[in-house]
XYZ file of C-alpha atoms in Angstrom:
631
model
C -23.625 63.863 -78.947
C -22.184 62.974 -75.861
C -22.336 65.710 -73.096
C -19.753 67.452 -70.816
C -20.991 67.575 -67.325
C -19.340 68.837 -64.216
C -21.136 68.254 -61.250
C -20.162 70.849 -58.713
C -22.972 72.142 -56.295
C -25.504 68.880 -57.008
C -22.961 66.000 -56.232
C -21.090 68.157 -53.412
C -23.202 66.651 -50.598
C -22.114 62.958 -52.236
C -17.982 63.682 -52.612
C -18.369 62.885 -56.603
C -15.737 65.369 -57.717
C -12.200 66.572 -56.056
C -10.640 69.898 -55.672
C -6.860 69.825 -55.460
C -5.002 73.021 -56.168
C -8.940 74.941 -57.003
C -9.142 73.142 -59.409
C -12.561 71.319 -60.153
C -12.112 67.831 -61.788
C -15.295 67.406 -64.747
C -17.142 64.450 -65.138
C -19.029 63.356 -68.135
C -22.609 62.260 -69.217
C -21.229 58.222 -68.474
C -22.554 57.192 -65.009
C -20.369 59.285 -61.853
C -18.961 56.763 -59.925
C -18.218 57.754 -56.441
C -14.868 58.038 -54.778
C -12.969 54.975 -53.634
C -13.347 54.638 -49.694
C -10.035 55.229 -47.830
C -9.585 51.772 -46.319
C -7.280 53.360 -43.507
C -9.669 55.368 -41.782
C -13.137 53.627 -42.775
C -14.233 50.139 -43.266
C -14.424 48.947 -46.902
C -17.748 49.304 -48.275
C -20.050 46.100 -49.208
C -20.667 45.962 -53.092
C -24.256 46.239 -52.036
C -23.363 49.823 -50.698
C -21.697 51.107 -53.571
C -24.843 50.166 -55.908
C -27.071 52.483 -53.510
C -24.380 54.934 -53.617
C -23.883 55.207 -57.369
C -28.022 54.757 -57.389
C -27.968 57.942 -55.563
C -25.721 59.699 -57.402
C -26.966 59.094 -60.638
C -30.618 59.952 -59.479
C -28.787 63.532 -58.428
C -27.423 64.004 -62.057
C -30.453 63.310 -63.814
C -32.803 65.506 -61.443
C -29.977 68.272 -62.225
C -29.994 67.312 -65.887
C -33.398 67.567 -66.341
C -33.992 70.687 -64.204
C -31.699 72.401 -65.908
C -34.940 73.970 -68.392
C -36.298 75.740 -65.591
C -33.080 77.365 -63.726
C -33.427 80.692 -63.953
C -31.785 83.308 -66.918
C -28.538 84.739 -65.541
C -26.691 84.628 -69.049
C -27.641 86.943 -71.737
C -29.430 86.343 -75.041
C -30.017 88.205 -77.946
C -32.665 87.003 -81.014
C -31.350 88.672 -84.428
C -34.504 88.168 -86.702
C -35.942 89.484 -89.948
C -38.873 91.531 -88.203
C -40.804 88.237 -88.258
C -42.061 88.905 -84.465
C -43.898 92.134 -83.750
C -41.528 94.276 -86.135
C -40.273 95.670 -83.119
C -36.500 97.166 -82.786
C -36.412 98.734 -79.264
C -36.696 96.382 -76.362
C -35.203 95.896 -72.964
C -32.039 93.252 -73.679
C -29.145 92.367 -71.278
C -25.561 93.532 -72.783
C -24.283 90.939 -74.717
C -20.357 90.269 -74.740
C -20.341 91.219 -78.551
C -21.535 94.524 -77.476
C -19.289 95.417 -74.606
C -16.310 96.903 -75.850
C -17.791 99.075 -77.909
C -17.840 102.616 -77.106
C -21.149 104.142 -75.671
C -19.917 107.928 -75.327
C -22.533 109.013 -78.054
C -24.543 108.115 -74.831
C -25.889 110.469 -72.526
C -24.604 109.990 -68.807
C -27.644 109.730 -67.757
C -29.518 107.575 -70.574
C -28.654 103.454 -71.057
C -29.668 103.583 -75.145
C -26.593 102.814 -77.099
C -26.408 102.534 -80.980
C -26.038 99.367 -82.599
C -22.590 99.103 -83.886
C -22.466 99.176 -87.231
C -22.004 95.676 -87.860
C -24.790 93.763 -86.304
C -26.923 95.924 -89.409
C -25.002 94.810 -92.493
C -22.869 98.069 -92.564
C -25.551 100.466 -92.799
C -25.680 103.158 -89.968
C -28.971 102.474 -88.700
C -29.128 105.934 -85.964
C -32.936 105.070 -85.392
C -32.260 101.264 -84.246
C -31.411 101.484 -80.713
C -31.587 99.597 -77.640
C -31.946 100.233 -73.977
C -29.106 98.150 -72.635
C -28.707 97.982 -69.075
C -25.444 99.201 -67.542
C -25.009 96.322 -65.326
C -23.191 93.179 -66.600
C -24.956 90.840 -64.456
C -28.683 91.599 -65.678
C -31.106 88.737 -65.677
C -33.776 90.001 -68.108
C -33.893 87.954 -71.667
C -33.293 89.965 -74.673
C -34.317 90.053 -78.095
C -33.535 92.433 -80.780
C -35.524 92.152 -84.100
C -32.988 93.499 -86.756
C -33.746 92.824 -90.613
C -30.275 91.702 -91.416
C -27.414 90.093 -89.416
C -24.607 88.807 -92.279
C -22.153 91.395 -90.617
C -22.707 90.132 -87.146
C -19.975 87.147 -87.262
C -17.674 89.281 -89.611
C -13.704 88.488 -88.974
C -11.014 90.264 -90.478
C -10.106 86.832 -92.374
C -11.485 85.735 -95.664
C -14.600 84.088 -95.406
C -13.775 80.211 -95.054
C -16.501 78.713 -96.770
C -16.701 81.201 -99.613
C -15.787 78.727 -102.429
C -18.213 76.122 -100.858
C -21.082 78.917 -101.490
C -19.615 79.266 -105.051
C -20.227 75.451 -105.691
C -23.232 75.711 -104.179
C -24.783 78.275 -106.441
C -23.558 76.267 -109.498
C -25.036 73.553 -108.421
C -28.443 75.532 -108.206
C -28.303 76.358 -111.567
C -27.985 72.853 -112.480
C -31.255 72.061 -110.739
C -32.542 74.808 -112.256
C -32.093 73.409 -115.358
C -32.526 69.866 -115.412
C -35.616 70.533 -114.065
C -37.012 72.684 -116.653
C -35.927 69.633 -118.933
C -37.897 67.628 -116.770
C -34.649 65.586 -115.925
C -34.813 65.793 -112.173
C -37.635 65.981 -109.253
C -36.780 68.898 -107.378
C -38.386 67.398 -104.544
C -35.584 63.999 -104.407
C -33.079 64.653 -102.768
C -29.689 65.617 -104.183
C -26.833 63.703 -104.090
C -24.326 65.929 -105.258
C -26.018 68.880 -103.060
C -25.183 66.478 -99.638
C -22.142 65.523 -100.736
C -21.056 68.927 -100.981
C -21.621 69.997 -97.664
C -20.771 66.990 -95.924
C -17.143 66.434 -97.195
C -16.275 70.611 -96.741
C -17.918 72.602 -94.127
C -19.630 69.841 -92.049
C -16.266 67.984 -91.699
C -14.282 70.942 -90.018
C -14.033 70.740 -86.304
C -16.474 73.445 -84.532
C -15.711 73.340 -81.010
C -15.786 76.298 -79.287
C -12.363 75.316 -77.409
C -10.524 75.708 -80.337
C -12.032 77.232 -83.155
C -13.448 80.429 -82.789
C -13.139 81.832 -86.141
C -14.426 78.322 -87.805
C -17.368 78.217 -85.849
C -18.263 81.670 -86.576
C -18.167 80.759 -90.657
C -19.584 77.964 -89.694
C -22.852 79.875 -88.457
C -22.292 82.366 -91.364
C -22.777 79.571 -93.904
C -25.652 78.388 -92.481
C -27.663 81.193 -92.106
C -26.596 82.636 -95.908
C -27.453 78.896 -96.769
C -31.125 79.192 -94.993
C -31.588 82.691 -96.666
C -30.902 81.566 -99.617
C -33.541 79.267 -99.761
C -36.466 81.643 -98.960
C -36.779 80.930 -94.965
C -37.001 83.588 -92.769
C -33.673 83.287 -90.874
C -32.540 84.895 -88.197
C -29.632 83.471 -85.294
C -30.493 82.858 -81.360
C -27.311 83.821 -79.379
C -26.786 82.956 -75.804
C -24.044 83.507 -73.107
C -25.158 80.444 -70.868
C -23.339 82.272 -67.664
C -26.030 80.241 -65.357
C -24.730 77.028 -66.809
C -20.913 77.739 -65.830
C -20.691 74.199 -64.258
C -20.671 72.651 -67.408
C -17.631 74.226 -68.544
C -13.739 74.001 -68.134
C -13.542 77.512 -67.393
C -14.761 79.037 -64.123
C -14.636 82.619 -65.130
C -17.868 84.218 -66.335
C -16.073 85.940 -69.155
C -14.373 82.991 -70.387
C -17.716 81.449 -70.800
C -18.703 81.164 -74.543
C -21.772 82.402 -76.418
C -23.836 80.109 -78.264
C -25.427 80.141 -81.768
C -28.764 78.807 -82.482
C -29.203 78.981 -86.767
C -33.139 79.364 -87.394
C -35.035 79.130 -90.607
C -39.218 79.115 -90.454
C -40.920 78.147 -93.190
C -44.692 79.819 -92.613
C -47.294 77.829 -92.977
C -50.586 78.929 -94.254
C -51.945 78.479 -90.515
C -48.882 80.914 -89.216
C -49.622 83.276 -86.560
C -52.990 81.225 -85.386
C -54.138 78.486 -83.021
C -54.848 76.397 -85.392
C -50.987 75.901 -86.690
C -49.494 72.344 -85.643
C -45.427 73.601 -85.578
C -42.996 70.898 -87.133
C -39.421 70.944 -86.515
C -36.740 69.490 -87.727
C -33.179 70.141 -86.083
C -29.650 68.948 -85.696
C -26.431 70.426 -83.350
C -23.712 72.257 -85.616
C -20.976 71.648 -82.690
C -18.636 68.898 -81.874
C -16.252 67.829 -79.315
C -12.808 69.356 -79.581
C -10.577 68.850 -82.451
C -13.145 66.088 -84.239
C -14.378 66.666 -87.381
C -17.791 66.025 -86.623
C -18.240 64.125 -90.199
C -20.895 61.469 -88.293
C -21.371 63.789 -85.190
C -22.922 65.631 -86.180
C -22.297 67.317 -89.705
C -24.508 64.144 -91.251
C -27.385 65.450 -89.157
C -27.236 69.134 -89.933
C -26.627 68.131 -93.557
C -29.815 66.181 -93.351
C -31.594 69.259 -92.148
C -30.620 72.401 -94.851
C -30.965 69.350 -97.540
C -34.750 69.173 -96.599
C -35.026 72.678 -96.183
C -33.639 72.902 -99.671
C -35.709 70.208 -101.323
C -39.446 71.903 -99.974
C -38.399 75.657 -101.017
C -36.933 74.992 -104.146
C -40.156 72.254 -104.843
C -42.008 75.372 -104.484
C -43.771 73.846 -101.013
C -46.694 75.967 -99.619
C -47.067 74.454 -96.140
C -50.325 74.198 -94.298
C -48.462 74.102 -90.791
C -45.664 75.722 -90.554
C -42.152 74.324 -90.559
C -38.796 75.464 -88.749
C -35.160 74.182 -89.108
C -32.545 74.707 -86.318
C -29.271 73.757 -86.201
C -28.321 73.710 -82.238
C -25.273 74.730 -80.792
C -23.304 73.765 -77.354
C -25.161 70.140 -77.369
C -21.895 69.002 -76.342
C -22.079 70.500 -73.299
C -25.531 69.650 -71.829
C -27.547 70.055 -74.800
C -27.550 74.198 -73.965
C -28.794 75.047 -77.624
C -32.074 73.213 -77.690
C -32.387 74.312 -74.280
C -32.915 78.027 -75.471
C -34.638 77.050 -78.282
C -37.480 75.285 -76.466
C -37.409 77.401 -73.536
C -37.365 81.074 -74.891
C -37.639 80.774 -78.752
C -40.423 78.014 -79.647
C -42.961 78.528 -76.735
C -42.044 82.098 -75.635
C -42.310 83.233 -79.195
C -43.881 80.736 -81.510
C -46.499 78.753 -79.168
C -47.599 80.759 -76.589
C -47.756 84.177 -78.460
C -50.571 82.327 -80.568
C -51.513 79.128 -78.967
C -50.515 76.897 -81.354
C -49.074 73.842 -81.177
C -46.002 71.360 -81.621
C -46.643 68.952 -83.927
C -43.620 66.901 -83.473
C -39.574 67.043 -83.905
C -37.684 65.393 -85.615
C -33.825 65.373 -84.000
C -31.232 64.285 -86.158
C -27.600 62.812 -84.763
C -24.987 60.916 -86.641
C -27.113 59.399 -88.990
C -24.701 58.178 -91.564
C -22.656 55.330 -90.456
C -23.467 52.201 -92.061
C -22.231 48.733 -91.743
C -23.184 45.790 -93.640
C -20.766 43.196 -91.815
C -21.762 40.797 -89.153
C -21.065 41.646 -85.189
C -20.226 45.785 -86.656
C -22.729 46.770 -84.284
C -22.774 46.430 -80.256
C -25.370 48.360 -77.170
C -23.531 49.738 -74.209
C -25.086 47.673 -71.203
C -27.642 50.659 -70.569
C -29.109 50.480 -74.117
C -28.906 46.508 -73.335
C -31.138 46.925 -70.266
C -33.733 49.503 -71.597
C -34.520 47.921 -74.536
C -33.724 44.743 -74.365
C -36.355 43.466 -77.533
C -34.119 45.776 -79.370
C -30.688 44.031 -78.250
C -32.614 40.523 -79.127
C -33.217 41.984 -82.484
C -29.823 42.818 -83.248
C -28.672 39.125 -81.507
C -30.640 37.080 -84.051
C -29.538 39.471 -87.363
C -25.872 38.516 -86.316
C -25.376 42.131 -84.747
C -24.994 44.040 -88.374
C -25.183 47.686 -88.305
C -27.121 47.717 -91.409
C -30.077 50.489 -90.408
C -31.183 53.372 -89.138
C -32.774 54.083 -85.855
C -35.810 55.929 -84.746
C -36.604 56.267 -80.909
C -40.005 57.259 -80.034
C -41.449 57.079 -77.016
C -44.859 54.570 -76.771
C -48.469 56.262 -77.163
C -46.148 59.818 -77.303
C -44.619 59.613 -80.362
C -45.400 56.914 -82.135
C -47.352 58.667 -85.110
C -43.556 60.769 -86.034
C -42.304 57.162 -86.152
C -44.789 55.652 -88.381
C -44.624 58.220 -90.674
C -40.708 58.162 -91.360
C -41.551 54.510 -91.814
C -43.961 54.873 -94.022
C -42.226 57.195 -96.459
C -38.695 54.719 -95.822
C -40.660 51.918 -97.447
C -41.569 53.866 -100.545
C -38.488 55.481 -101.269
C -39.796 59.019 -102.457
C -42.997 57.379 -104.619
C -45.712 57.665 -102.342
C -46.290 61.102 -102.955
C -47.248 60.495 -106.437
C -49.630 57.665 -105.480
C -51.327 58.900 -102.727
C -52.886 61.855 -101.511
C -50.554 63.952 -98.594
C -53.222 62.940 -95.474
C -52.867 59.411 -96.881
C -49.316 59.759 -96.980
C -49.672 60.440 -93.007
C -49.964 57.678 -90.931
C -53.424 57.607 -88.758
C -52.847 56.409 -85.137
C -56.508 56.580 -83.861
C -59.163 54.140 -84.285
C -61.217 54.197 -86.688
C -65.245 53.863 -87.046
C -66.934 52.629 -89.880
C -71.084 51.771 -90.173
C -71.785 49.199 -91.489
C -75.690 47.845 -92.337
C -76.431 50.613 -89.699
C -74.073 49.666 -87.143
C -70.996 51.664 -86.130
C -67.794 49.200 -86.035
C -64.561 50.680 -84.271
C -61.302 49.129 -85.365
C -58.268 50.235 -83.331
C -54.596 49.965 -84.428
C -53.039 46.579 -83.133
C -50.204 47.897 -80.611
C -46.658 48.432 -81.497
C -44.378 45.671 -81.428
C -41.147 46.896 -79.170
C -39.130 46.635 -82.591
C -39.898 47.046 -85.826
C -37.689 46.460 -88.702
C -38.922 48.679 -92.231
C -37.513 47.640 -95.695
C -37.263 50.050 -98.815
C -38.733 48.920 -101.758
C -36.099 49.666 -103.607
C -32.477 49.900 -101.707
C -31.089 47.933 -99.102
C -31.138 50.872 -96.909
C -33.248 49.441 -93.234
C -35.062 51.631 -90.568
C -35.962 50.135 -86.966
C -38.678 51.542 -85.059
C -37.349 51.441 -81.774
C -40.242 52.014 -79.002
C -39.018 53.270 -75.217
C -42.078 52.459 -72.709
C -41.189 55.843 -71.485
C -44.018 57.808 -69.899
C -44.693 61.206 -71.390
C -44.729 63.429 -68.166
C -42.770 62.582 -65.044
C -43.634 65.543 -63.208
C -41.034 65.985 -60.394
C -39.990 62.506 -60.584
C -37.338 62.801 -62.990
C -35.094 59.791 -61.183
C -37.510 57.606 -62.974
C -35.607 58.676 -66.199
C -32.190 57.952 -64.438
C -31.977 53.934 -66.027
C -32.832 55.914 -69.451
C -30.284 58.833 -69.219
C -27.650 56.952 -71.558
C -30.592 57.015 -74.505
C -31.297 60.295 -73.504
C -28.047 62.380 -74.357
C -29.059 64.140 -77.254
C -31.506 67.106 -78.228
C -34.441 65.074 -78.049
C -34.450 65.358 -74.731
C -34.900 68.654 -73.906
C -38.103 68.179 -75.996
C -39.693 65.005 -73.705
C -38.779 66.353 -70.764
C -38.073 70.004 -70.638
C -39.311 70.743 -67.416
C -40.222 73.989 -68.304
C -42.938 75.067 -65.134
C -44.973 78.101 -67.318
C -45.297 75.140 -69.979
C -45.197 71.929 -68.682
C -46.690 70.121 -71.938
C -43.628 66.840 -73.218
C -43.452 67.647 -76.664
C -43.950 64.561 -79.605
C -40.460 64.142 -80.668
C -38.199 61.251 -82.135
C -34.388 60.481 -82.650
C -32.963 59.488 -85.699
C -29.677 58.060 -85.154
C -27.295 55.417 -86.409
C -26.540 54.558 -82.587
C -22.691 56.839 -82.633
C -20.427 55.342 -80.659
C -21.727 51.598 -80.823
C -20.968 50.437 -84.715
C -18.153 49.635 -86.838
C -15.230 51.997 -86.576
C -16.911 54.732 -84.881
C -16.285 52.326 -81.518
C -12.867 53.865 -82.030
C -13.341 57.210 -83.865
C -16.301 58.827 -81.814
C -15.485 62.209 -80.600
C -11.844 62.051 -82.165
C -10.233 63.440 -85.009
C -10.979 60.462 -87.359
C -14.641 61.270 -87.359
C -13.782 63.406 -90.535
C -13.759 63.491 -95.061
C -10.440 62.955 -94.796
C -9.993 59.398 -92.716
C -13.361 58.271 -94.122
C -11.170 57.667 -97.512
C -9.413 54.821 -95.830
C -11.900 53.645 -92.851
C -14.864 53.220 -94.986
C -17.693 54.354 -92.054
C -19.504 56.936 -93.823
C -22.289 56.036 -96.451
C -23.284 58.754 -98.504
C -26.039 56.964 -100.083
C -27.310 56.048 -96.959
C -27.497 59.411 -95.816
C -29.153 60.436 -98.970
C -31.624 57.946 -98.564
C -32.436 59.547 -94.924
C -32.711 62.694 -96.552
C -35.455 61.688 -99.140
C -37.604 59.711 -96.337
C -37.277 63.071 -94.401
C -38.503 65.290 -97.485
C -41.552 63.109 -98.015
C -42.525 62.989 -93.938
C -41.797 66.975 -93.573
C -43.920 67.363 -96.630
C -47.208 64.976 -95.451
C -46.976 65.850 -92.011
C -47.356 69.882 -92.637
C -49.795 69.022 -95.724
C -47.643 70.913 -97.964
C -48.861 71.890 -101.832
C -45.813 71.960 -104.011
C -45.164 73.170 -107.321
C -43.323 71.227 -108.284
C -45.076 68.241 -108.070
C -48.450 69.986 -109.411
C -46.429 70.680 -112.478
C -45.129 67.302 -112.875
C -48.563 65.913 -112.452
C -49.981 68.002 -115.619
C -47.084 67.138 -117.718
C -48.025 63.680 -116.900
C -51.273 64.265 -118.090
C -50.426 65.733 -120.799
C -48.562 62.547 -121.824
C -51.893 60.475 -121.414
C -52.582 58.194 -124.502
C -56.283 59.729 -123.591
C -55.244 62.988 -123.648
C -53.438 62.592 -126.895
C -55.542 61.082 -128.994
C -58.400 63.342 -127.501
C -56.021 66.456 -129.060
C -55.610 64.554 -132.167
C -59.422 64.353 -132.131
C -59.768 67.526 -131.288
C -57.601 68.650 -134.302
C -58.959 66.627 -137.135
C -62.262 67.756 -135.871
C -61.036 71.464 -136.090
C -59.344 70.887 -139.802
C -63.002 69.263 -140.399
C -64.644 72.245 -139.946
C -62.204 74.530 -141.516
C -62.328 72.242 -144.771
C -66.423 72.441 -145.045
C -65.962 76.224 -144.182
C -63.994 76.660 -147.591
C -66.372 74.304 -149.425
C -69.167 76.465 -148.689
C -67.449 79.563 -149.328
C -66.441 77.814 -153.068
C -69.749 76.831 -153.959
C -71.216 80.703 -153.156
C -68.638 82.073 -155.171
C -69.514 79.613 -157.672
C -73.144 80.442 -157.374
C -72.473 84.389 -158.004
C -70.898 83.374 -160.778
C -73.243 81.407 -163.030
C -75.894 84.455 -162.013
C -73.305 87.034 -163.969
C -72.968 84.777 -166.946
C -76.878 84.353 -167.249
């Protein structure tokens, strides 16, 4: 979760980095402090001077933070996609690294189209898919190709890492498949054995691009076959972030990594139309080098293909449509939800149609949990920007018992009480209420009343807001940031928040984009990362992982099972989904009725009625006939 900065042409002006042998020295997301004064040469600074200094620098980093939606496309991106966008297969793209060393003499000298290689179309030779790819390296145009298969396009001449994982996966499928037809199992709860799976295997392998390449691409592979699998229509969003080279170790273009963005839509009935209100519900696939990425953030990605996999296989129809992404490179300035927002969900899903964003939900490390007293601590930022919250947590002992949801006041307070709602009844509201009761209202309301029209409004959110299950011991806390929705081109107002605001979700408040400049509703789930129990000590380091969880005790299955379920429910009310599932469980429940039964069995004795008077009357003819033969 925590971000890699370097601040290189921003701070230059304020001397917050050194160069010794050309060399760049990085910072990182925690606040820049500036150099210590030489006290040879200048007089020693008061402390009062330092604050404004650090106040200056800081404001510097979060203007470049927060501008960094609208700097302009240098890199190169390419949007693999089963034909769900135009159908088209020949557009203008810049020349991905993937594609360079392949050889383009089938090429005229004096044409740019090249052939796919054969890989990027599952191993079929595909002679009529081309692409016009400039013959420059340092184009600037975005690029899309719409292909109707990519499972070749991370192929490596190893075996596929996460084949057996697949294997389980597909038994455990079949298990569903029939436990359900016994009417054992809701389809629609979520599965236990299904999270564990991926959480202890493939979501607890380190995925950092410094150090494994081949990982991350099986990684990637996984999800997407795991996406496809389900019924979305997947595709992958890649991106060589060449204008973001600051934020890396390496200065050379070429050593800059591509990105993967892994994206499954669920169409809604209202797909394609202004009338469609877009959910999303995402997580980043990366970590820091050499962690696992168990907590950070493997729980949260979990959490996302575990939803996707309760609504398909629940046989959901949504009304609004519903996409899961799993963001890469958040570790180094959020870059993945970056490209998502800027040039995948309003270049191609919004604008394209006018429809709107609902609201996302961004999952990170959402699995810790800690039922002893003082587990849990703030850093002094979270202290000082929501202090009702640090109260809270003062007078419960400081026990990291919960979850977390930030929302932002009047923004996105409707995602929050929503999760909340669905937390509290533990996966049974859906069979008690309707799906628009199941969403929580914000607006007032108006009721008449002996002719008169009486408005009641909703009382206004307390700062914190602790939510019980009904039946676990499993807490959420509503967490409310008076944040302001748009900022315009004040962004050093958000410079006191920028220590809440190092994840995903903030490319989604404020993403600064100027052709779109609409914050999207969003919220963060979270089990606060580096500020409970042992993750203090293991966040961002090679204990965050299956393996040391055995012995350190941090990560609670259960609880992230119960996150799941509360997720299923919201992403199911909020898009006003019909599923099958659930309509089928609802007539074998009727079925069951004592009314219904006894109104078969009534039903039946009336029908053996009527048979029995039927072959009375049938006797007494043939009875009749013959007493008239006799005579």
């Amino acid at each position: 979760m925590k971000v890699i900065i370097v601040l290189v042409v921003y701070l230059v002006s304020v001397g917050c980095y050194q160069e010794t042998n050309d060399e760049v020295s990085h910072a990182s997301l925690d606040p820049p402090m500036s150099e210590e004064s030489d006290i040879s040469n200048a007089t020693q600074p008061t402390s009062e001077e330092e604050k404004e200094n650090d106040r200056k620098i800081m404001e510097q980093w979060t203007r470049m933070f927060f501008n960094m939606g609208r700097t302009p496309l240098q890199g190169e991106q390419i949007l693999i996609f089963p034909g769900l966008f135009n159908g088209s297969t020949t557009v203008e793209v810049a020349k991905l690294r993937e594609l360079r060393s392949f050889d383009n003499e089938s090429t005229s000298n004096n044409s740019s189209t090249t052939v796919l290689p054969a890989y990027l179309i599952d191993g079929q030779e595909l002679p009529d898919v081309q692409t016009n790819l400039p013959t420059t390296s340092n184009a600037t145009s975005t690029s899309f190709i719409v292909l109707s298969n990519d499972s070749r396009l991370f192929y490596h001449d190893e075996e596929y890492y996460f084949e057996d994982v697949e294997s389980l996966d597909e038994d455990q499928r079949q298990r569903r498949r029939l436990r359900s037809a016994r009417n054992e199992m809701n389809l629609l709860n979520a599965d236990h054995e299904h999270i564990t799976t991926m959480i202890t295997t493939v979501f607890s392998t380190a995925r950092n691009y410094l150090n494994n390449e081949t990982v991350r691409a099986n990684v990637v592979q996984y999800i997407t076959h795991k996406m496809r699998s389900f019924g979305l229509v997947t595709g992958n969003q890649i991106f060589h972030p060449i204008e973001f080279a600051a934020l890396f170790a390496e200065v050379d273009e070429e050593s800059i990594p591509s990105g993967t963005n892994v994206i499954g839509i669920l169409p809604g009935e209202l797909w394609g139309s202004k009338e469609d209100e877009v959910l999303v519900i995402g997580a980043h696939w990366d970590t820091v080098p050499f962690s696992g990425g168990m907590d950070d953030n493997g729980s949260g990605v979990t959490a996302v293909l575990e939803v996707a996999r309760a609504m398909t296989e629940g046989g959901c129809r949504p009304k609004h449509s519903v996409i899961f992404v799993a963001f890469d490179l958040e570790e180094v300035g959020c870059l993945g939800s970056i490209f998502f927002v800027r040039d995948f969900l309003i270049q191609q899903v919004l604008q394209p149609y006018g429809a709107k964003l609902k609201g996302a939900f961004i999952l990170d490390t959402i699995m810790n949990y800690n039922e002893t007293q003082f587990s849990q601590t703030l850093s002094p930022e979270w202290q000082s920007a929501l202090p009702f919250f640090w109260e809270d947590l003062q007078a419960e002992n400081k026990t990291g018992d919960f979850l977390a949801v930030l929302y932002r006041k009047d923004v996105d307070a409707s995602l929050a009480d929503t999760l909340a709602s669905n937390w509290k009844g533990d996966g049974k509201q859906n069979k008690k209420k309707s799906l628009k009761d199941n969403t929580v209202d914000r607006n007032p309301r108006t009721f008449r009343v002996n002719n008169k029209e009486i408005t009641i409004m909703k009382k206004e959110d307390k700062p914190i807001e602790t939510v019980k299950s009904n039946n676990s011991k499993y807490r959420l806390k509503k967490v409310r940031m008076d944040l302001v929705a748009e900022v315009g081109e004040k962004l050093e107002l958000l410079t006191s928040w920028i220590d809440l605001l190092r994840s995903d979700h903030s490319r989604f408040w404020y993403h600064n984009i100027e052709s779109y400049p609409h914050s999207f509703p969003a919220v963060l789930i979270t089990d606060t990362a580096p500020y409970r129990g042992i993750m203090q000590e293991c966040y961002h380091q090679e204990c965050d992982s299956s393996s040391a969880n055995e012995n350190l005790k941090f990560a609670n299955i259960p609880f992230l099972t119960k996150t799941c379920q509360a997720l299923i429910d919201t992403m199911v009310s909020l898009s006003e989904s019909k599923c099958l599932f659930e309509s089928q469980q609802q007539e074998a429940t009727k079925s069951r009725r004592p009314g219904a039964s006894k109104q078969k069995d009534s039903s039946s004795s009336g029908s053996r009625k009527s048979s029995f008077h039927q072959i009375l009357i049938a006797i007494t003819l043939i009875v009749s006939q013959f007493s008239i033969m006799l005579r």
